[in-house]
Amino acid sequence: EHYKTTRFYFNESRSTTFSTVASQSEYTSADTGAGNIPLFFIIDEVYVKPSGGTAIPIDKEDPNEIEYSIAGGSTGQPYCWSWFDQSIRLYPIPDVATYTIRITGALEKAAPSSDSEANNVWMVEAYELIRCRAKWYLYGHVVHDAQKAAEMGGPDGEGGAIAAALRKLRSDTNRKRGRGIIRATQF
């Protein structure tokens, strides 16, 4: 629960898609097969792909700006989006053409539903981090062994073995995501 909104390589997604519906500007969990829209805690990019066309990124806009624009009733291929109330809103309002929308970013992964659940991402990819956090909690709140709690995570649960496990996961994430090069940029 504590790390569910921390970005790691195993909670990134680029596979959440949905199709637009004519005259519908707002899309919720009901509009994707997996119901993923509300689970995103970081949205990197939203892409629009017209039928037979190429997917292109669309701009993020302030929800209030889209609210004001939607009132005008303009329709067409969406070129911007906003996030509000666990939903994505598109502007202009999609017309009769069907567009595929794809979201990339990081989303919450569920904790194991039972003690016997196998292959849960938290118990496979983040095992050491979760184990250290659980030990810190038990030592500090159940066993009341301050020295052992400090070894696991210090007084706030952010140091010791927890910090080492967290650094390892962040390093793995950076290594998998990074390109390992610096690219010159013209300004």
Short mmCIF file of N, CA and C in Angstrom, two decimals:
data_model
loop_
_atom_site.label_atom_id
_atom_site.label_comp_id
_atom_site.label_asym_id
_atom_site.label_seq_id
_atom_site.Cartn_x
_atom_site.Cartn_y
_atom_site.Cartn_z
N GLU A 1 0.83 -1.19 0.00
CA GLU A 1 0.00 0.00 0.00
C GLU A 1 0.87 1.26 0.00
N HIS A 2 1.95 1.21 0.79
CA HIS A 2 2.80 2.39 0.95
C HIS A 2 3.47 2.82 -0.37
N TYR A 3 3.80 1.88 -1.22
CA TYR A 3 4.56 2.18 -2.45
C TYR A 3 3.71 2.11 -3.72
N LYS A 4 2.39 1.98 -3.60
CA LYS A 4 1.57 1.77 -4.79
C LYS A 4 1.59 2.95 -5.76
N THR A 5 1.96 4.14 -5.30
CA THR A 5 2.06 5.28 -6.21
C THR A 5 3.51 5.73 -6.40
N THR A 6 4.42 4.79 -6.26
CA THR A 6 5.84 5.03 -6.55
C THR A 6 6.13 4.36 -7.88
N ARG A 7 6.73 5.10 -8.80
CA ARG A 7 6.98 4.56 -10.13
C ARG A 7 8.17 3.60 -10.12
N PHE A 8 7.93 2.40 -10.63
CA PHE A 8 8.96 1.39 -10.84
C PHE A 8 8.77 0.81 -12.24
N TYR A 9 9.75 0.09 -12.73
CA TYR A 9 9.65 -0.47 -14.07
C TYR A 9 8.48 -1.43 -14.22
N PHE A 10 8.01 -2.03 -13.15
CA PHE A 10 6.96 -3.03 -13.26
C PHE A 10 5.55 -2.45 -13.15
N ASN A 11 5.41 -1.16 -12.88
CA ASN A 11 4.05 -0.60 -12.86
C ASN A 11 3.85 0.46 -13.95
N GLU A 12 4.69 0.41 -14.97
CA GLU A 12 4.54 1.29 -16.12
C GLU A 12 3.65 0.58 -17.15
N SER A 13 2.93 1.37 -17.93
CA SER A 13 2.03 0.78 -18.93
C SER A 13 1.99 1.67 -20.17
N ARG A 14 1.89 1.01 -21.30
CA ARG A 14 1.64 1.70 -22.55
C ARG A 14 0.56 0.97 -23.35
N SER A 15 -0.21 0.13 -22.63
CA SER A 15 -1.19 -0.71 -23.33
C SER A 15 -2.64 -0.36 -23.03
N THR A 16 -2.90 0.70 -22.29
CA THR A 16 -4.29 1.09 -22.03
C THR A 16 -4.81 1.88 -23.22
N THR A 17 -5.82 1.33 -23.86
CA THR A 17 -6.42 1.99 -25.02
C THR A 17 -7.94 1.98 -24.90
N PHE A 18 -8.55 2.89 -25.60
CA PHE A 18 -10.00 2.87 -25.74
C PHE A 18 -10.34 3.57 -27.05
N SER A 19 -11.54 3.30 -27.54
CA SER A 19 -12.03 3.92 -28.77
C SER A 19 -13.01 5.02 -28.40
N THR A 20 -12.92 6.11 -29.13
CA THR A 20 -13.83 7.23 -28.87
C THR A 20 -15.23 6.88 -29.38
N VAL A 21 -16.19 7.60 -28.82
CA VAL A 21 -17.58 7.47 -29.22
C VAL A 21 -18.03 8.86 -29.66
N ALA A 22 -18.75 8.92 -30.77
CA ALA A 22 -19.22 10.21 -31.29
C ALA A 22 -19.98 10.98 -30.21
N SER A 23 -19.63 12.24 -30.05
CA SER A 23 -20.28 13.17 -29.11
C SER A 23 -20.01 12.87 -27.63
N GLN A 24 -19.04 12.01 -27.32
CA GLN A 24 -18.67 11.73 -25.93
C GLN A 24 -17.29 12.32 -25.66
N SER A 25 -17.21 13.23 -24.70
CA SER A 25 -15.93 13.87 -24.42
C SER A 25 -15.21 13.27 -23.22
N GLU A 26 -15.92 12.61 -22.31
CA GLU A 26 -15.32 12.11 -21.07
C GLU A 26 -15.27 10.58 -21.08
N TYR A 27 -14.11 10.03 -20.63
CA TYR A 27 -13.89 8.59 -20.64
C TYR A 27 -13.41 8.14 -19.26
N THR A 28 -14.05 7.07 -18.76
CA THR A 28 -13.78 6.57 -17.41
C THR A 28 -13.34 5.12 -17.47
N SER A 29 -13.28 4.48 -16.31
CA SER A 29 -12.88 3.07 -16.25
C SER A 29 -13.82 2.19 -17.07
N ALA A 30 -15.06 2.59 -17.23
CA ALA A 30 -16.01 1.80 -18.01
C ALA A 30 -15.66 1.76 -19.50
N ASP A 31 -14.80 2.68 -19.94
CA ASP A 31 -14.48 2.78 -21.38
C ASP A 31 -13.25 1.98 -21.79
N THR A 32 -12.54 1.38 -20.83
CA THR A 32 -11.40 0.52 -21.18
C THR A 32 -11.71 -0.88 -20.67
N GLY A 33 -11.28 -1.87 -21.41
CA GLY A 33 -11.53 -3.25 -21.02
C GLY A 33 -11.00 -3.59 -19.64
N ALA A 34 -9.82 -3.08 -19.30
CA ALA A 34 -9.22 -3.39 -18.00
C ALA A 34 -9.63 -2.39 -16.92
N GLY A 35 -10.33 -1.33 -17.29
CA GLY A 35 -10.74 -0.33 -16.32
C GLY A 35 -9.58 0.44 -15.73
N ASN A 36 -8.51 0.61 -16.51
CA ASN A 36 -7.27 1.19 -15.99
C ASN A 36 -7.25 2.70 -15.81
N ILE A 37 -8.11 3.45 -16.42
CA ILE A 37 -7.98 4.90 -16.40
C ILE A 37 -7.81 5.46 -14.98
N PRO A 38 -8.63 5.09 -14.01
CA PRO A 38 -8.45 5.66 -12.66
C PRO A 38 -7.19 5.19 -11.94
N LEU A 39 -6.58 4.10 -12.42
CA LEU A 39 -5.39 3.55 -11.75
C LEU A 39 -4.11 4.31 -12.09
N PHE A 40 -4.13 5.16 -13.10
CA PHE A 40 -2.93 5.91 -13.46
C PHE A 40 -2.65 6.96 -12.39
N PHE A 41 -1.42 6.96 -11.86
CA PHE A 41 -1.02 8.02 -10.94
C PHE A 41 -0.02 8.95 -11.61
N ILE A 42 0.52 8.55 -12.75
CA ILE A 42 1.34 9.41 -13.60
C ILE A 42 0.93 9.10 -15.04
N ILE A 43 0.56 10.13 -15.78
CA ILE A 43 0.29 9.96 -17.20
C ILE A 43 1.39 10.70 -17.95
N ASP A 44 2.18 9.93 -18.70
CA ASP A 44 3.27 10.52 -19.48
C ASP A 44 2.76 11.15 -20.76
N GLU A 45 1.90 10.42 -21.44
CA GLU A 45 1.46 10.87 -22.75
C GLU A 45 0.11 10.25 -23.08
N VAL A 46 -0.67 10.97 -23.86
CA VAL A 46 -1.92 10.45 -24.43
C VAL A 46 -1.79 10.62 -25.94
N TYR A 47 -2.08 9.54 -26.66
CA TYR A 47 -1.97 9.54 -28.12
C TYR A 47 -3.34 9.37 -28.74
N VAL A 48 -3.55 9.98 -29.89
CA VAL A 48 -4.76 9.78 -30.68
C VAL A 48 -4.36 9.17 -32.02
N LYS A 49 -5.12 8.18 -32.44
CA LYS A 49 -4.85 7.54 -33.73
C LYS A 49 -6.15 7.46 -34.52
N PRO A 50 -6.22 8.23 -35.61
CA PRO A 50 -7.41 8.11 -36.46
C PRO A 50 -7.41 6.76 -37.18
N SER A 51 -8.55 6.30 -37.60
CA SER A 51 -8.64 5.04 -38.32
C SER A 51 -7.71 5.06 -39.54
N GLY A 52 -6.80 4.09 -39.58
CA GLY A 52 -5.86 3.99 -40.69
C GLY A 52 -4.72 4.99 -40.63
N GLY A 53 -4.65 5.78 -39.57
CA GLY A 53 -3.62 6.81 -39.46
C GLY A 53 -2.51 6.43 -38.49
N THR A 54 -1.68 7.38 -38.19
CA THR A 54 -0.56 7.21 -37.27
C THR A 54 -0.90 7.85 -35.93
N ALA A 55 -0.51 7.17 -34.86
CA ALA A 55 -0.75 7.72 -33.51
C ALA A 55 0.13 8.94 -33.28
N ILE A 56 -0.49 10.01 -32.78
CA ILE A 56 0.26 11.23 -32.48
C ILE A 56 -0.06 11.67 -31.04
N PRO A 57 0.95 12.21 -30.35
CA PRO A 57 0.66 12.69 -28.98
C PRO A 57 -0.23 13.92 -29.03
N ILE A 58 -1.11 14.03 -28.04
CA ILE A 58 -1.96 15.21 -27.94
C ILE A 58 -1.61 15.95 -26.65
N ASP A 59 -1.88 17.24 -26.62
CA ASP A 59 -1.47 18.09 -25.51
C ASP A 59 -2.35 17.94 -24.28
N LYS A 60 -1.71 18.07 -23.12
CA LYS A 60 -2.45 18.09 -21.87
C LYS A 60 -2.91 19.53 -21.64
N GLU A 61 -4.15 19.67 -21.20
CA GLU A 61 -4.73 20.98 -20.97
C GLU A 61 -5.35 21.03 -19.58
N ASP A 62 -5.47 22.23 -19.06
CA ASP A 62 -6.12 22.43 -17.77
C ASP A 62 -7.59 22.01 -17.88
N PRO A 63 -8.11 21.26 -16.89
CA PRO A 63 -9.52 20.83 -16.96
C PRO A 63 -10.51 21.98 -17.13
N ASN A 64 -10.23 23.12 -16.53
CA ASN A 64 -11.14 24.27 -16.66
C ASN A 64 -11.18 24.79 -18.09
N GLU A 65 -10.03 24.81 -18.75
CA GLU A 65 -9.98 25.26 -20.15
C GLU A 65 -10.83 24.36 -21.04
N ILE A 66 -10.70 23.05 -20.83
CA ILE A 66 -11.50 22.12 -21.64
C ILE A 66 -12.99 22.28 -21.30
N GLU A 67 -13.29 22.47 -20.03
CA GLU A 67 -14.69 22.67 -19.62
C GLU A 67 -15.31 23.84 -20.38
N TYR A 68 -14.59 24.95 -20.44
CA TYR A 68 -15.09 26.12 -21.16
C TYR A 68 -15.21 25.85 -22.66
N SER A 69 -14.24 25.13 -23.21
CA SER A 69 -14.24 24.85 -24.64
C SER A 69 -15.35 23.90 -25.04
N ILE A 70 -15.59 22.87 -24.21
CA ILE A 70 -16.63 21.88 -24.49
C ILE A 70 -17.99 22.55 -24.63
N ALA A 71 -18.21 23.60 -23.85
CA ALA A 71 -19.50 24.30 -23.88
C ALA A 71 -19.82 24.81 -25.28
N GLY A 72 -18.80 25.06 -26.08
CA GLY A 72 -19.01 25.54 -27.44
C GLY A 72 -19.50 24.47 -28.39
N GLY A 73 -19.33 23.19 -28.00
CA GLY A 73 -19.85 22.09 -28.80
C GLY A 73 -19.03 21.71 -30.02
N SER A 74 -17.79 22.19 -30.15
CA SER A 74 -16.96 21.84 -31.30
C SER A 74 -16.67 20.35 -31.33
N THR A 75 -16.69 19.78 -32.54
CA THR A 75 -16.38 18.36 -32.71
C THR A 75 -15.25 18.21 -33.72
N GLY A 76 -14.58 17.07 -33.67
CA GLY A 76 -13.49 16.79 -34.58
C GLY A 76 -12.52 15.80 -33.97
N GLN A 77 -11.32 15.69 -34.55
CA GLN A 77 -10.29 14.82 -34.00
C GLN A 77 -9.71 15.50 -32.76
N PRO A 78 -9.71 14.80 -31.61
CA PRO A 78 -9.17 15.41 -30.39
C PRO A 78 -7.70 15.79 -30.55
N TYR A 79 -7.35 16.96 -30.02
CA TYR A 79 -5.96 17.40 -30.03
C TYR A 79 -5.47 17.78 -28.64
N CYS A 80 -6.35 17.68 -27.62
CA CYS A 80 -5.90 17.89 -26.25
C CYS A 80 -6.77 17.08 -25.29
N TRP A 81 -6.25 16.92 -24.07
CA TRP A 81 -6.92 16.13 -23.06
C TRP A 81 -6.70 16.75 -21.69
N SER A 82 -7.53 16.37 -20.74
CA SER A 82 -7.33 16.77 -19.35
C SER A 82 -7.70 15.60 -18.44
N TRP A 83 -7.21 15.69 -17.20
CA TRP A 83 -7.49 14.68 -16.18
C TRP A 83 -8.28 15.34 -15.07
N PHE A 84 -9.43 14.75 -14.74
CA PHE A 84 -10.24 15.26 -13.65
C PHE A 84 -11.20 14.17 -13.21
N ASP A 85 -11.38 14.01 -11.91
CA ASP A 85 -12.34 13.05 -11.35
C ASP A 85 -12.10 11.64 -11.88
N GLN A 86 -10.84 11.24 -11.93
CA GLN A 86 -10.42 9.91 -12.37
C GLN A 86 -10.90 9.58 -13.79
N SER A 87 -10.94 10.60 -14.63
CA SER A 87 -11.35 10.38 -16.02
C SER A 87 -10.54 11.26 -16.94
N ILE A 88 -10.57 10.89 -18.21
CA ILE A 88 -9.89 11.66 -19.26
C ILE A 88 -10.96 12.34 -20.09
N ARG A 89 -10.74 13.62 -20.33
CA ARG A 89 -11.67 14.39 -21.14
C ARG A 89 -10.93 14.86 -22.38
N LEU A 90 -11.56 14.71 -23.53
CA LEU A 90 -10.94 15.05 -24.81
C LEU A 90 -11.58 16.30 -25.40
N TYR A 91 -10.76 17.06 -26.13
CA TYR A 91 -11.26 18.21 -26.87
C TYR A 91 -10.53 18.30 -28.20
N PRO A 92 -11.26 18.61 -29.27
CA PRO A 92 -12.70 18.79 -29.32
C PRO A 92 -13.42 17.46 -29.07
N ILE A 93 -14.72 17.57 -28.87
CA ILE A 93 -15.55 16.38 -28.66
C ILE A 93 -15.40 15.51 -29.91
N PRO A 94 -15.08 14.21 -29.72
CA PRO A 94 -14.91 13.36 -30.91
C PRO A 94 -16.15 13.38 -31.81
N ASP A 95 -15.86 13.47 -33.12
CA ASP A 95 -16.94 13.48 -34.10
C ASP A 95 -17.36 12.05 -34.42
N VAL A 96 -17.99 11.84 -35.55
CA VAL A 96 -18.49 10.51 -35.90
C VAL A 96 -17.38 9.51 -36.23
N ALA A 97 -16.18 9.99 -36.55
CA ALA A 97 -15.06 9.09 -36.79
C ALA A 97 -14.65 8.45 -35.46
N THR A 98 -14.14 7.23 -35.54
CA THR A 98 -13.66 6.55 -34.34
C THR A 98 -12.15 6.73 -34.25
N TYR A 99 -11.69 7.18 -33.08
CA TYR A 99 -10.27 7.38 -32.83
C TYR A 99 -9.84 6.43 -31.72
N THR A 100 -8.65 5.88 -31.85
CA THR A 100 -8.10 5.05 -30.78
C THR A 100 -7.23 5.95 -29.91
N ILE A 101 -7.49 5.93 -28.61
CA ILE A 101 -6.72 6.71 -27.66
C ILE A 101 -5.85 5.74 -26.86
N ARG A 102 -4.57 6.04 -26.73
CA ARG A 102 -3.65 5.21 -25.95
C ARG A 102 -3.00 6.06 -24.86
N ILE A 103 -2.95 5.53 -23.65
CA ILE A 103 -2.36 6.23 -22.51
C ILE A 103 -1.09 5.52 -22.10
N THR A 104 -0.03 6.30 -21.86
CA THR A 104 1.20 5.73 -21.32
C THR A 104 1.51 6.40 -19.98
N GLY A 105 2.09 5.64 -19.07
CA GLY A 105 2.43 6.19 -17.77
C GLY A 105 2.60 5.09 -16.74
N ALA A 106 2.37 5.43 -15.48
CA ALA A 106 2.51 4.48 -14.38
C ALA A 106 1.16 4.34 -13.69
N LEU A 107 0.82 3.09 -13.38
CA LEU A 107 -0.45 2.85 -12.73
C LEU A 107 -0.31 1.95 -11.52
N GLU A 108 -1.27 2.06 -10.63
CA GLU A 108 -1.26 1.28 -9.40
C GLU A 108 -1.44 -0.20 -9.73
N LYS A 109 -0.60 -1.02 -9.11
CA LYS A 109 -0.72 -2.48 -9.22
C LYS A 109 -1.29 -2.99 -7.92
N ALA A 110 -2.21 -3.92 -8.01
CA ALA A 110 -2.89 -4.44 -6.82
C ALA A 110 -1.94 -5.25 -5.95
N ALA A 111 -2.17 -5.17 -4.65
CA ALA A 111 -1.45 -6.01 -3.69
C ALA A 111 -1.98 -7.44 -3.83
N PRO A 112 -1.26 -8.42 -3.28
CA PRO A 112 -1.78 -9.79 -3.33
C PRO A 112 -3.17 -9.85 -2.69
N SER A 113 -4.07 -10.59 -3.31
CA SER A 113 -5.43 -10.69 -2.78
C SER A 113 -5.53 -11.71 -1.66
N SER A 114 -4.54 -12.60 -1.55
CA SER A 114 -4.53 -13.59 -0.48
C SER A 114 -3.08 -14.01 -0.21
N ASP A 115 -2.86 -14.70 0.89
CA ASP A 115 -1.51 -15.18 1.23
C ASP A 115 -1.01 -16.21 0.23
N SER A 116 -1.91 -16.88 -0.46
CA SER A 116 -1.49 -17.94 -1.38
C SER A 116 -1.37 -17.46 -2.83
N GLU A 117 -1.63 -16.18 -3.09
CA GLU A 117 -1.54 -15.68 -4.47
C GLU A 117 -0.09 -15.74 -4.95
N ALA A 118 0.12 -16.40 -6.07
CA ALA A 118 1.46 -16.53 -6.64
C ALA A 118 1.66 -15.49 -7.73
N ASN A 119 2.89 -15.10 -7.93
CA ASN A 119 3.30 -14.22 -9.02
C ASN A 119 2.74 -12.80 -8.95
N ASN A 120 2.35 -12.32 -7.79
CA ASN A 120 1.96 -10.93 -7.68
C ASN A 120 3.21 -10.09 -7.85
N VAL A 121 3.12 -9.03 -8.63
CA VAL A 121 4.28 -8.21 -8.98
C VAL A 121 5.00 -7.68 -7.74
N TRP A 122 4.25 -7.33 -6.70
CA TRP A 122 4.87 -6.81 -5.49
C TRP A 122 5.70 -7.87 -4.77
N MET A 123 5.28 -9.11 -4.85
CA MET A 123 6.00 -10.18 -4.15
C MET A 123 7.07 -10.82 -5.04
N VAL A 124 7.11 -10.46 -6.29
CA VAL A 124 8.14 -10.97 -7.19
C VAL A 124 9.19 -9.89 -7.44
N GLU A 125 8.77 -8.77 -7.99
CA GLU A 125 9.71 -7.71 -8.36
C GLU A 125 10.15 -6.84 -7.18
N ALA A 126 9.28 -6.64 -6.20
CA ALA A 126 9.60 -5.75 -5.07
C ALA A 126 9.67 -6.51 -3.75
N TYR A 127 10.00 -7.78 -3.83
CA TYR A 127 9.99 -8.64 -2.64
C TYR A 127 10.84 -8.07 -1.50
N GLU A 128 12.07 -7.70 -1.79
CA GLU A 128 12.98 -7.22 -0.73
C GLU A 128 12.45 -5.94 -0.09
N LEU A 129 11.95 -5.03 -0.88
CA LEU A 129 11.40 -3.78 -0.36
C LEU A 129 10.20 -4.05 0.55
N ILE A 130 9.29 -4.89 0.11
CA ILE A 130 8.09 -5.20 0.89
C ILE A 130 8.47 -5.96 2.17
N ARG A 131 9.40 -6.87 2.07
CA ARG A 131 9.86 -7.64 3.24
C ARG A 131 10.46 -6.71 4.29
N CYS A 132 11.33 -5.79 3.87
CA CYS A 132 11.96 -4.85 4.80
C CYS A 132 10.93 -3.92 5.43
N ARG A 133 9.99 -3.45 4.64
CA ARG A 133 8.95 -2.56 5.17
C ARG A 133 8.08 -3.29 6.20
N ALA A 134 7.73 -4.55 5.91
CA ALA A 134 6.93 -5.34 6.84
C ALA A 134 7.69 -5.58 8.15
N LYS A 135 8.99 -5.89 8.05
CA LYS A 135 9.80 -6.09 9.25
C LYS A 135 9.88 -4.81 10.08
N TRP A 136 10.10 -3.68 9.40
CA TRP A 136 10.15 -2.40 10.11
C TRP A 136 8.86 -2.16 10.89
N TYR A 137 7.72 -2.41 10.23
CA TYR A 137 6.44 -2.20 10.89
C TYR A 137 6.28 -3.12 12.09
N LEU A 138 6.61 -4.39 11.91
CA LEU A 138 6.47 -5.35 13.02
C LEU A 138 7.39 -5.00 14.18
N TYR A 139 8.66 -4.70 13.88
CA TYR A 139 9.60 -4.34 14.96
C TYR A 139 9.16 -3.07 15.69
N GLY A 140 8.68 -2.11 14.97
CA GLY A 140 8.32 -0.83 15.57
C GLY A 140 6.96 -0.80 16.23
N HIS A 141 6.00 -1.57 15.71
CA HIS A 141 4.62 -1.45 16.18
C HIS A 141 4.06 -2.68 16.90
N VAL A 142 4.69 -3.83 16.74
CA VAL A 142 4.18 -5.05 17.37
C VAL A 142 5.17 -5.57 18.41
N VAL A 143 6.42 -5.77 17.98
CA VAL A 143 7.45 -6.32 18.88
C VAL A 143 8.04 -5.23 19.78
N HIS A 144 7.99 -3.99 19.35
CA HIS A 144 8.54 -2.83 20.08
C HIS A 144 10.03 -2.98 20.35
N ASP A 145 10.77 -3.32 19.28
CA ASP A 145 12.23 -3.41 19.34
C ASP A 145 12.79 -2.26 18.50
N ALA A 146 13.09 -1.15 19.16
CA ALA A 146 13.53 0.06 18.46
C ALA A 146 14.81 -0.15 17.67
N GLN A 147 15.75 -0.94 18.19
CA GLN A 147 17.02 -1.17 17.49
C GLN A 147 16.78 -1.92 16.18
N LYS A 148 15.99 -2.96 16.21
CA LYS A 148 15.70 -3.72 14.99
C LYS A 148 14.89 -2.85 14.00
N ALA A 149 13.96 -2.06 14.52
CA ALA A 149 13.18 -1.18 13.65
C ALA A 149 14.10 -0.17 12.96
N ALA A 150 15.08 0.35 13.70
CA ALA A 150 16.04 1.31 13.14
C ALA A 150 16.88 0.65 12.05
N GLU A 151 17.28 -0.61 12.25
CA GLU A 151 18.06 -1.32 11.24
C GLU A 151 17.25 -1.48 9.94
N MET A 152 15.98 -1.74 10.11
CA MET A 152 15.13 -1.95 8.92
C MET A 152 14.79 -0.63 8.22
N GLY A 153 14.42 0.39 9.00
CA GLY A 153 13.97 1.60 8.32
C GLY A 153 14.09 2.88 9.09
N GLY A 154 14.73 2.86 10.23
CA GLY A 154 14.84 4.08 11.01
C GLY A 154 13.51 4.47 11.62
N PRO A 155 13.42 5.64 12.20
CA PRO A 155 12.19 6.04 12.89
C PRO A 155 11.00 6.28 11.97
N ASP A 156 11.27 6.63 10.70
CA ASP A 156 10.17 6.96 9.79
C ASP A 156 9.93 5.92 8.70
N GLY A 157 10.68 4.82 8.72
CA GLY A 157 10.50 3.79 7.71
C GLY A 157 11.09 4.13 6.36
N GLU A 158 12.01 5.10 6.33
CA GLU A 158 12.59 5.51 5.06
C GLU A 158 14.10 5.31 5.00
N GLY A 159 14.70 4.74 6.03
CA GLY A 159 16.15 4.56 6.05
C GLY A 159 16.52 3.08 6.08
N GLY A 160 17.73 2.79 6.54
CA GLY A 160 18.19 1.43 6.74
C GLY A 160 18.02 0.52 5.53
N ALA A 161 17.58 -0.72 5.82
CA ALA A 161 17.42 -1.73 4.78
C ALA A 161 16.33 -1.34 3.78
N ILE A 162 15.31 -0.62 4.25
CA ILE A 162 14.25 -0.16 3.33
C ILE A 162 14.85 0.77 2.28
N ALA A 163 15.68 1.71 2.71
CA ALA A 163 16.29 2.65 1.77
C ALA A 163 17.17 1.92 0.76
N ALA A 164 17.91 0.90 1.22
CA ALA A 164 18.76 0.14 0.31
C ALA A 164 17.92 -0.59 -0.75
N ALA A 165 16.84 -1.22 -0.32
CA ALA A 165 15.97 -1.93 -1.25
C ALA A 165 15.29 -0.97 -2.23
N LEU A 166 14.90 0.20 -1.73
CA LEU A 166 14.28 1.20 -2.58
C LEU A 166 15.28 1.75 -3.61
N ARG A 167 16.51 2.01 -3.18
CA ARG A 167 17.56 2.46 -4.11
C ARG A 167 17.79 1.43 -5.21
N LYS A 168 17.79 0.15 -4.85
CA LYS A 168 18.00 -0.92 -5.82
C LYS A 168 16.88 -0.93 -6.86
N LEU A 169 15.63 -0.83 -6.41
CA LEU A 169 14.52 -0.82 -7.36
C LEU A 169 14.55 0.41 -8.25
N ARG A 170 14.88 1.57 -7.68
CA ARG A 170 14.97 2.79 -8.49
C ARG A 170 16.11 2.70 -9.49
N SER A 171 17.22 2.10 -9.08
CA SER A 171 18.36 1.91 -9.98
C SER A 171 17.97 0.98 -11.13
N ASP A 172 17.28 -0.11 -10.80
CA ASP A 172 16.82 -1.04 -11.84
C ASP A 172 15.88 -0.33 -12.81
N THR A 173 14.99 0.50 -12.27
CA THR A 173 14.04 1.25 -13.11
C THR A 173 14.79 2.21 -14.03
N ASN A 174 15.73 2.96 -13.47
CA ASN A 174 16.50 3.91 -14.28
C ASN A 174 17.32 3.21 -15.35
N ARG A 175 17.91 2.07 -15.00
CA ARG A 175 18.72 1.32 -15.97
C ARG A 175 17.85 0.81 -17.12
N LYS A 176 16.66 0.34 -16.82
CA LYS A 176 15.78 -0.18 -17.86
C LYS A 176 15.19 0.93 -18.72
N ARG A 177 14.91 2.08 -18.12
CA ARG A 177 14.29 3.19 -18.85
C ARG A 177 15.30 4.07 -19.56
N GLY A 178 16.47 4.24 -18.97
CA GLY A 178 17.46 5.17 -19.49
C GLY A 178 18.14 4.67 -20.74
N ARG A 179 18.69 5.60 -21.48
CA ARG A 179 19.42 5.24 -22.70
C ARG A 179 20.91 5.20 -22.48
N GLY A 180 21.38 5.76 -21.36
CA GLY A 180 22.80 5.73 -21.07
C GLY A 180 23.62 6.72 -21.86
N ILE A 181 22.96 7.66 -22.52
CA ILE A 181 23.69 8.68 -23.29
C ILE A 181 23.10 10.04 -22.99
N ILE A 182 23.90 11.05 -23.26
CA ILE A 182 23.42 12.42 -23.16
C ILE A 182 23.33 12.95 -24.57
N ARG A 183 22.20 13.51 -24.92
CA ARG A 183 21.97 14.02 -26.27
C ARG A 183 21.99 15.54 -26.22
N ALA A 184 22.74 16.14 -27.11
CA ALA A 184 22.78 17.60 -27.20
C ALA A 184 21.45 18.13 -27.69
N THR A 185 21.05 19.26 -27.11
CA THR A 185 19.79 19.89 -27.51
C THR A 185 20.08 21.32 -27.94
N GLN A 186 19.51 21.71 -29.07
CA GLN A 186 19.65 23.08 -29.53
C GLN A 186 18.60 23.95 -28.90
N PHE A 187 18.99 25.11 -28.41
CA PHE A 187 18.03 26.04 -27.82
C PHE A 187 17.94 27.28 -28.66
#
